[in-house]
mmCIF file of C-alpha atoms in Angstrom:
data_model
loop_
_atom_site.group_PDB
_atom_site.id
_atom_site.type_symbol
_atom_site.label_atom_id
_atom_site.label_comp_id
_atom_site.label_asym_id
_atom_site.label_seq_id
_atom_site.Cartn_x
_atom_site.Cartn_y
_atom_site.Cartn_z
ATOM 1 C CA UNK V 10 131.997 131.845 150.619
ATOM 2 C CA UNK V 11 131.186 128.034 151.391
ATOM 3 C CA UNK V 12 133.777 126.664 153.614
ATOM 4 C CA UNK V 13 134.366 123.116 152.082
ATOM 5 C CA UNK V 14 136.005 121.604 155.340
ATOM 6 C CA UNK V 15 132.821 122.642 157.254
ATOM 7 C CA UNK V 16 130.998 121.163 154.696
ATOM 8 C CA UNK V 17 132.903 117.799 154.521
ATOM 9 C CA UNK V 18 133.150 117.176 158.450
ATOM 10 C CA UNK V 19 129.117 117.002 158.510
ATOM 11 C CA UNK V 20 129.885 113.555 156.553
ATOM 12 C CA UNK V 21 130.496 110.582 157.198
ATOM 13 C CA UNK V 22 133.485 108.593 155.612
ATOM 14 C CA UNK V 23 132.896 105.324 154.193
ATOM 15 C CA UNK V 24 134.947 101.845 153.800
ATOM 16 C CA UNK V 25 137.355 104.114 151.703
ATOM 17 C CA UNK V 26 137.434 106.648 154.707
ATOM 18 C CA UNK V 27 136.243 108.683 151.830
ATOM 19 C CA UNK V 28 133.629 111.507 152.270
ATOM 20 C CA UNK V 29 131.112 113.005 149.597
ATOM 21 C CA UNK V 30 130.089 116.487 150.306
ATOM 22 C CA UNK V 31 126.027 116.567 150.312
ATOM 23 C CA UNK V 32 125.615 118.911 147.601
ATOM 24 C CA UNK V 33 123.808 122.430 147.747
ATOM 25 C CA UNK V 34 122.547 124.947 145.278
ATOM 26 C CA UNK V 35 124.485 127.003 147.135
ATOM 27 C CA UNK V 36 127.476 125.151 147.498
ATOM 28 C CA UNK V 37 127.089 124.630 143.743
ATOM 29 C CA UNK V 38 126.385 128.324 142.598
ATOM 30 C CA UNK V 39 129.164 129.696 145.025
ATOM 31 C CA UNK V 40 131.695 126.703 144.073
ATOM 32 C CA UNK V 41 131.105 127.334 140.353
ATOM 33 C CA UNK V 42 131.943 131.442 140.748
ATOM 34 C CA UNK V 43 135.302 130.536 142.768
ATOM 35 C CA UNK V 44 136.568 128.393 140.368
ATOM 36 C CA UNK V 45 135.720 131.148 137.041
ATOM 37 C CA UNK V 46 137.251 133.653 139.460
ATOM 38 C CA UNK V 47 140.670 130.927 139.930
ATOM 39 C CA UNK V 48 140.967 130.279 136.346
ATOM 40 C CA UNK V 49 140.613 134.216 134.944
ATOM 41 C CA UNK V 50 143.097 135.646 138.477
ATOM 42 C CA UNK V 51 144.992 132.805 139.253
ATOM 43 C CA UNK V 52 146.092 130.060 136.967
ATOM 44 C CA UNK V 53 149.057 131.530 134.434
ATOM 45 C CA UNK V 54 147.932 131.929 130.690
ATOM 46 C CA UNK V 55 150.575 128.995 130.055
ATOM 47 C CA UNK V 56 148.159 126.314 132.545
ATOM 48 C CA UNK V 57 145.068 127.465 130.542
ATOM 49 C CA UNK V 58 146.260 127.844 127.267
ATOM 50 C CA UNK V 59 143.976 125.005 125.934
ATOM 51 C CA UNK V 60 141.356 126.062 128.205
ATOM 52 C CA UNK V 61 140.824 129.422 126.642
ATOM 53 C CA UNK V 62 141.283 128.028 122.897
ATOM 54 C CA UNK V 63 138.542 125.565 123.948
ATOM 55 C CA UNK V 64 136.386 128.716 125.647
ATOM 56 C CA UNK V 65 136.584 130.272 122.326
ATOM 57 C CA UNK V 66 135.774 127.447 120.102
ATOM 58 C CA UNK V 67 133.299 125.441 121.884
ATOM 59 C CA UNK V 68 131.660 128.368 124.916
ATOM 60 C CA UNK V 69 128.780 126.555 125.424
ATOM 61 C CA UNK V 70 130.265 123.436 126.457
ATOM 62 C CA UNK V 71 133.200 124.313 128.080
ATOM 63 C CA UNK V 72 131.426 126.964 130.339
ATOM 64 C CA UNK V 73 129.005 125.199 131.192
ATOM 65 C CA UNK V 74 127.854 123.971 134.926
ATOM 66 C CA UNK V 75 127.543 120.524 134.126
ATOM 67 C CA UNK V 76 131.216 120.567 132.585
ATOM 68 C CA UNK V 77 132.545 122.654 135.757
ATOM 69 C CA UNK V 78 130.647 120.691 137.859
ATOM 70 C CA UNK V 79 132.412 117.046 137.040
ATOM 71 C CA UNK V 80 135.815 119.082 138.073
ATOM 72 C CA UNK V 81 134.627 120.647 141.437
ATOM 73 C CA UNK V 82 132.654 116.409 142.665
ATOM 74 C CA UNK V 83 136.532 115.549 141.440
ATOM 75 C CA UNK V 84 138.367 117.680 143.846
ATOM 76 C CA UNK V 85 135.609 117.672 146.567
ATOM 77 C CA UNK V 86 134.371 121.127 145.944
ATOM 78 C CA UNK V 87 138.237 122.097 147.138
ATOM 79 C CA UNK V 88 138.449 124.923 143.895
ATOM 80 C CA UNK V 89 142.240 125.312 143.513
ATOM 81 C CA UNK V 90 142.897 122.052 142.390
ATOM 82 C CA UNK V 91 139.543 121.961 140.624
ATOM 83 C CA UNK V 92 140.112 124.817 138.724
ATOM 84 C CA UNK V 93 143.962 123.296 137.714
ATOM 85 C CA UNK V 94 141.927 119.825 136.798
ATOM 86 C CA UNK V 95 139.500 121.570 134.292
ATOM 87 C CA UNK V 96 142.789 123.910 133.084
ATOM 88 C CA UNK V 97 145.092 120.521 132.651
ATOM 89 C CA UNK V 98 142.252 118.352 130.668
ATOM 90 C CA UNK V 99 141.800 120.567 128.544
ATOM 91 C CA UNK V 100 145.470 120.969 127.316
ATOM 92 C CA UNK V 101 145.496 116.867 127.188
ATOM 93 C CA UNK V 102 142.392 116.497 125.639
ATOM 94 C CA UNK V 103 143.236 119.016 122.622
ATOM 95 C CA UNK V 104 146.773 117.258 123.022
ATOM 96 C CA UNK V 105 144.940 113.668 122.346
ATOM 97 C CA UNK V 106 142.597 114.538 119.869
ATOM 98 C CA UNK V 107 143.227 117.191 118.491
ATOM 99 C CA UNK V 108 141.483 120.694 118.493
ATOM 100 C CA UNK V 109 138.268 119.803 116.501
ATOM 101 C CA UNK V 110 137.595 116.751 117.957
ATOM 102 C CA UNK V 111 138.625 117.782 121.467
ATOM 103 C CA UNK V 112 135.478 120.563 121.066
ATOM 104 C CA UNK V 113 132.855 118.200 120.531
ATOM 105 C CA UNK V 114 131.046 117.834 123.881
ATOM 106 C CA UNK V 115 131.092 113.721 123.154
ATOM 107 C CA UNK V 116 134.278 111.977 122.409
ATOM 108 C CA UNK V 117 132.506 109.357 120.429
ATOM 109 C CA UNK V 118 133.233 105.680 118.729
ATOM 110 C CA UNK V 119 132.629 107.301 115.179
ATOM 111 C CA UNK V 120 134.778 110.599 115.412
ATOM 112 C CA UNK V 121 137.135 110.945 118.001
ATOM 113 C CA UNK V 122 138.140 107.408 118.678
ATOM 114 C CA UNK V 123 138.273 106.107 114.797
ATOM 115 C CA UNK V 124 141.692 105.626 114.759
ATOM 116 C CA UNK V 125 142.019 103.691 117.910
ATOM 117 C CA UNK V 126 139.614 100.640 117.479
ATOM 118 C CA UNK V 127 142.578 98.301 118.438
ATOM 119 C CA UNK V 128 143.720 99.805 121.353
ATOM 120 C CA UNK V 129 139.729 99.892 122.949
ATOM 121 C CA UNK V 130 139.012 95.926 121.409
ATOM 122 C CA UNK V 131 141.849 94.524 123.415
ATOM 123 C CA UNK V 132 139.535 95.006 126.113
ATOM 124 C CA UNK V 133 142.911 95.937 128.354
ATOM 125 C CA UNK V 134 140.155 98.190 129.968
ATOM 126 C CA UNK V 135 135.971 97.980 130.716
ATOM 127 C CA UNK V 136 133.313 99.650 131.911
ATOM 128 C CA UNK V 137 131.424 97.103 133.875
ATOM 129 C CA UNK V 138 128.180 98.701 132.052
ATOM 130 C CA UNK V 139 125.122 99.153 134.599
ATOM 131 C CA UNK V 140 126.761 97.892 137.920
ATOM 132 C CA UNK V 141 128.456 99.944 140.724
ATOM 133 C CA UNK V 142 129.880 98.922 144.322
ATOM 134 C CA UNK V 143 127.761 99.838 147.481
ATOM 135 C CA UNK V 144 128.184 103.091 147.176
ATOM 136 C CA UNK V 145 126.961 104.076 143.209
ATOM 137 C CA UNK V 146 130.651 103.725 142.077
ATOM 138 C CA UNK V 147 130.805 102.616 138.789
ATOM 139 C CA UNK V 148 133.171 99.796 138.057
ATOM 140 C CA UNK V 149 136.159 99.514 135.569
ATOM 141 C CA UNK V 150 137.940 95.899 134.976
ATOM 142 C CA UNK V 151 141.377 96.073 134.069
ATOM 143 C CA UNK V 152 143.049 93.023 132.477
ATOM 144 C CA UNK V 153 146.689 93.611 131.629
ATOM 145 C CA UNK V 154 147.336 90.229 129.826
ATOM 146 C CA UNK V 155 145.290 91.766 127.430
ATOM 147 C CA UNK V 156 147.479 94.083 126.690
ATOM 148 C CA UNK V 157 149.709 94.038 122.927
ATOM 149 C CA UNK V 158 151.525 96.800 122.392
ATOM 150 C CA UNK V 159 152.369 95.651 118.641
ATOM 151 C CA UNK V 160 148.271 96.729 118.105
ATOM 152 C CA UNK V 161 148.285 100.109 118.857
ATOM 153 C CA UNK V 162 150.348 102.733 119.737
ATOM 154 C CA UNK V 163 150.712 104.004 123.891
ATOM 155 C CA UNK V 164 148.658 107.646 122.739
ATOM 156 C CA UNK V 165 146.018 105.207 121.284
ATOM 157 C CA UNK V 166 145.681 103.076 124.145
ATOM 158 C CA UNK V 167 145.317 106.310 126.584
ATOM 159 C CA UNK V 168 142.859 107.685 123.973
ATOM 160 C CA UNK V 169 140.860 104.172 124.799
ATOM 161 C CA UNK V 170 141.081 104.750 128.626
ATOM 162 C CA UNK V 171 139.993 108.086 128.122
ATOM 163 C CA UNK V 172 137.315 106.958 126.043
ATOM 164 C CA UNK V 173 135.828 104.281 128.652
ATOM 165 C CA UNK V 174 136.314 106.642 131.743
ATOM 166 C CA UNK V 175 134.566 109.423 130.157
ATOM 167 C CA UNK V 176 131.670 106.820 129.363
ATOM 168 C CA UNK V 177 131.534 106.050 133.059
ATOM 169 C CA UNK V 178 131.394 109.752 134.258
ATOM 170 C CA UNK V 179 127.739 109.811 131.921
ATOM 171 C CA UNK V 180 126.594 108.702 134.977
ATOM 172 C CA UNK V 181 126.200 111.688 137.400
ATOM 173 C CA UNK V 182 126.724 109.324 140.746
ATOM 174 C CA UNK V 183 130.235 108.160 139.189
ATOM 175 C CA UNK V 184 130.997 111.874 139.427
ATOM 176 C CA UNK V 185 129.942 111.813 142.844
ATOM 177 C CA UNK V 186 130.720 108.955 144.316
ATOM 178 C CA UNK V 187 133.987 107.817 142.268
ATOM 179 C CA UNK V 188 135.398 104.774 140.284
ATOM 180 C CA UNK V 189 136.707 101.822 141.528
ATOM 181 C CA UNK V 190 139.332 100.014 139.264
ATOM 182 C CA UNK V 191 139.099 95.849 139.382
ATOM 183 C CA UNK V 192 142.820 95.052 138.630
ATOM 184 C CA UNK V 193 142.694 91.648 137.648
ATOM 185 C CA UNK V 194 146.396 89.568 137.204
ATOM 186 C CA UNK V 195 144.508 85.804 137.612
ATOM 187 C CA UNK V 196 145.122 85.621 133.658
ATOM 188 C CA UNK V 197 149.010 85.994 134.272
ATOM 189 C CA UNK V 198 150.279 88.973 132.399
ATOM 190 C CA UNK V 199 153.409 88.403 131.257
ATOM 191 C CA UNK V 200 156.225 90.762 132.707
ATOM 192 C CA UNK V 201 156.377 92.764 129.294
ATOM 193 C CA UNK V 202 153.430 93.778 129.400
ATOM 194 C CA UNK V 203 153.654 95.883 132.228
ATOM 195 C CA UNK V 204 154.653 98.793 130.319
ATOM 196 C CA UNK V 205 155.967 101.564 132.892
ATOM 197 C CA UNK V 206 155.210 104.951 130.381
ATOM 198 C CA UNK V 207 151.932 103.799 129.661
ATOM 199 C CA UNK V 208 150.766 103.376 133.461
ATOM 200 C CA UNK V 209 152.288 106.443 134.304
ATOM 201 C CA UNK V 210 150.454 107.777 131.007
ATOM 202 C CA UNK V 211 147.445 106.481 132.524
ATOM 203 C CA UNK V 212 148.376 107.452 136.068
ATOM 204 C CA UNK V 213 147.826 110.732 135.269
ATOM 205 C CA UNK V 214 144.991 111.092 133.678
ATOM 206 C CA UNK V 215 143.242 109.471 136.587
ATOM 207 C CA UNK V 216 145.108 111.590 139.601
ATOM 208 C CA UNK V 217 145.263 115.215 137.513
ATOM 209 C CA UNK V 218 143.299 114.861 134.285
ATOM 210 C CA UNK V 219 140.065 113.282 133.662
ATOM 211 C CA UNK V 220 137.526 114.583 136.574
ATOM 212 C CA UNK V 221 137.059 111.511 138.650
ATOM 213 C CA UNK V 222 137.797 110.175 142.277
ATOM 214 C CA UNK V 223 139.419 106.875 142.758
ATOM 215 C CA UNK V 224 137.481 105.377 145.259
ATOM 216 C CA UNK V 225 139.931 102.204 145.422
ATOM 217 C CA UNK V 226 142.326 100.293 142.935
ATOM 218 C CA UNK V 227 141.753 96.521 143.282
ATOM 219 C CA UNK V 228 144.216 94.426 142.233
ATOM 220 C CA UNK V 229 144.036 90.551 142.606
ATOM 221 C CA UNK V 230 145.318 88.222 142.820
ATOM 222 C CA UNK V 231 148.601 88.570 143.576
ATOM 223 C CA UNK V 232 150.636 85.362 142.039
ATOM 224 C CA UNK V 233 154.327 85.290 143.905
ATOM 225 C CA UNK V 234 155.964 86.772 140.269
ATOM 226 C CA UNK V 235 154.081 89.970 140.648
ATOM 227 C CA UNK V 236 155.587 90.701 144.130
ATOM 228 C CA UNK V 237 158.404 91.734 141.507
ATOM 229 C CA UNK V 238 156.681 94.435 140.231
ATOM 230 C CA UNK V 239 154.737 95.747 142.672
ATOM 231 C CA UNK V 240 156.803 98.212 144.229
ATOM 232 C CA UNK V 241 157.810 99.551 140.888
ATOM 233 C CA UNK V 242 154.113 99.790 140.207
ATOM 234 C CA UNK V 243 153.738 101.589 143.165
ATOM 235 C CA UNK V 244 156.249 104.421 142.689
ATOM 236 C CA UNK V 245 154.749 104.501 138.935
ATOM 237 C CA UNK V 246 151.372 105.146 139.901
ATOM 238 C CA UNK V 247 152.088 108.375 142.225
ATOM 239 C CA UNK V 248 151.217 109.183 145.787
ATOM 240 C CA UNK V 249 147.767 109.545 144.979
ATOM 241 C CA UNK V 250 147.062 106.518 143.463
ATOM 242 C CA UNK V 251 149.328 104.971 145.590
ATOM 243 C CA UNK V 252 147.034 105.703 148.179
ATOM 244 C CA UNK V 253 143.848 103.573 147.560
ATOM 245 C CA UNK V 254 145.870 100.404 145.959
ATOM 246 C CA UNK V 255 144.592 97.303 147.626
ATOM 247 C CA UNK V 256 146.617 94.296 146.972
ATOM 248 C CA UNK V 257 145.094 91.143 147.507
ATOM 249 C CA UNK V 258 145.630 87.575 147.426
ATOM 250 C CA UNK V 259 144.490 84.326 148.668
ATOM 251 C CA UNK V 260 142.166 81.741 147.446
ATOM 252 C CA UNK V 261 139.393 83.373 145.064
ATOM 253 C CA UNK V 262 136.795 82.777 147.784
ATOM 254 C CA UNK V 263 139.237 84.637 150.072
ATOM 255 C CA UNK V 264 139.378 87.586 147.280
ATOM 256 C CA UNK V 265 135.342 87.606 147.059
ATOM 257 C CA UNK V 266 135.146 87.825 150.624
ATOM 258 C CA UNK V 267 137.414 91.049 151.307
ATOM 259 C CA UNK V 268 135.771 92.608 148.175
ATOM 260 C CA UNK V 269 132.561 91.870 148.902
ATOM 261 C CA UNK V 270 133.374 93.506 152.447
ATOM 262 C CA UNK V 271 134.245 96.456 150.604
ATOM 263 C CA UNK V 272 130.850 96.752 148.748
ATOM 264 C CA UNK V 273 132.207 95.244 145.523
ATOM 265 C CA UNK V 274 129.854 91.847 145.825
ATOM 266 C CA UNK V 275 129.779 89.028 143.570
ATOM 267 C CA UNK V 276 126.716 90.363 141.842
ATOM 268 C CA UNK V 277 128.837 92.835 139.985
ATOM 269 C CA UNK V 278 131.471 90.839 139.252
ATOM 270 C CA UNK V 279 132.698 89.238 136.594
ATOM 271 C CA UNK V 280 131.965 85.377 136.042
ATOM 272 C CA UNK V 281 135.363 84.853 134.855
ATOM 273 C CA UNK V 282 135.934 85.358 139.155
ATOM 274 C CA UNK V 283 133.019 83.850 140.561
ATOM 275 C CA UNK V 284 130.622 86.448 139.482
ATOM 276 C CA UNK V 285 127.456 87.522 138.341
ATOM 277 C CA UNK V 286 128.014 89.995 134.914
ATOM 278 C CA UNK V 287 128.634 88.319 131.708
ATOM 279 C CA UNK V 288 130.232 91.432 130.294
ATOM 280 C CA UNK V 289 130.512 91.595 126.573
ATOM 281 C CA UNK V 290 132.667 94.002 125.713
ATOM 282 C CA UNK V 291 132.787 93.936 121.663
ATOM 283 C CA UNK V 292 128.769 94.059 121.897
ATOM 284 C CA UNK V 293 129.041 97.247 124.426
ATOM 285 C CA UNK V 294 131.178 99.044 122.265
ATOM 286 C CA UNK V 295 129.270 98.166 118.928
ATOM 287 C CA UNK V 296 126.164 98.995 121.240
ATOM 288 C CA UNK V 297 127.431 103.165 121.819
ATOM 289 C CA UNK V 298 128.313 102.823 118.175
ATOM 290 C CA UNK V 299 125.425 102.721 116.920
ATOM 291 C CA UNK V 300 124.002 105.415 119.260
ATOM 292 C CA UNK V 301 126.717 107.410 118.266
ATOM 293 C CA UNK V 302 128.695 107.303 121.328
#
């Protein structure tokens, strides 16, 4: 049996006083049996029910080590809440997309996604495509002025997160090393659009669903109206979330500084803040479509 807080104190936390195990074929092989054994003797056939409909329907992908895998670098090899993860996705994802869909090992453009082209073109959320932080992280921007809710319905719109976050895990040091979410209010959302069911919609599919870490949430800057909000925002987003929000404000060369302290540097930003990645987000998207993504 691999003890997983032996494992984690022979590492050493980074600007996020967040540690990544150094991962083993044994602590692979070993983590992998624990969390089959969790899911058949512990979890109640009501947690799983999705899981086993998707075991029958689609075995090869749903068993498989690269799918158990994203679950176990999610909950730091810890294989009770892992094995809860992979048993909770799997009831949202058939939930979200239905049980045909849901089986397909990619949730593409073409197929899963082709009723929710307005919620992903508001661009509310993006993958900052081939940049991470310091650390491998890949790099979401989050604009909430962006978001409309007379253009798409709230299951739509967390279809569309889904969508980009599960395009961001393709990369196998994102499920390592974690996301980090750019919040960005310098566009000045206006107050309605800071729907509260949708974040906590979203909320959870970060903190319980979707197997990722949240390295940090960003979010900048922070005009006087938002103070307002923030709290609420806080209490919506859940103790774990809650956790790595970093709130700051400031002049914009102020706001580069601190991030770029925190391994988010100015070559993966945006230019819209000062940055280096002209991110075109209609071009990305029509980009996967074609590959079938």
């Amino acid at each position: 049996v691999v003890d997983i807080k032996t494992v984690l104190k022979t590492t050493k936390p980074d600007q996020y006083n967040q540690v990544h195990p150094i991962e083993t074929k044994d602590l692979i092989d070993t983590s992998i049996t624990q969390l089959d054994d969790v899911v058949s003797n512990v979890l109640d056939d009501g947690v799983k029910s999705g899981l086993k409909m998707a075991q029958q329907k689609c075995p090869e992908f749903v068993n498989s080590k690269e799918h158990k895998l994203m679950f176990l670098r999610s909950e730091l090899f810890d294989v009770q809440p892992a094995a809860e993860r992979y048993a909770k996705y799997w009831n949202k994802r058939i939930e979200l997309f239905g049980e045909e869909k849901a089986c397909k090992p990619i949730l593409s453009l073409n197929d899963a996604l082709q009723d929710d082209e307005s919620a992903l073109n508001v661009g509310f959320i993006k993958l900052l495509d081939g940049v991470t932080d310091d650390r491998g992280r890949a790099l979401m921007w989050i604009d909430p002025a962006n978001l409309d809710s007379t253009k798409y319905s709230r299951e739509s719109m967390v279809r569309a997160v889904w969508y980009i976050m599960h395009a961001a895990l393709e990369s196998e040091t994102a499920q390592q090393k974690g996301l980090v979410f750019l919040v960005y209010i310098g566009n000045n959302p206006a107050l309605s659009v800071f729907d509260r069911p949708l974040i906590s919609m979203v909320a959870e599919s970060i903190s319980y669903l979707i197997p990722l870490r949240a390295g940090a949430i960003h979010l900048f800057p922070t005009p006087l109206v938002f103070s307002v909000l923030l709290n609420i925002i806080k209490y919506v987003l859940g103790s774990r979330l809650r956790n790595t929000l970093k709130v700051t404000g400031g002049s914009n060369d102020k706001i580069l500084d601190t991030l770029n302290k925190l391994g988010v540097t100015t070559d993966v930003l945006p230019i819209e803040v000062g940055g280096k990645v002209d991110h075109d987000h209609d071009a990305w998207l029509a980009k996967r479509r074609k590959e079938g993504k």
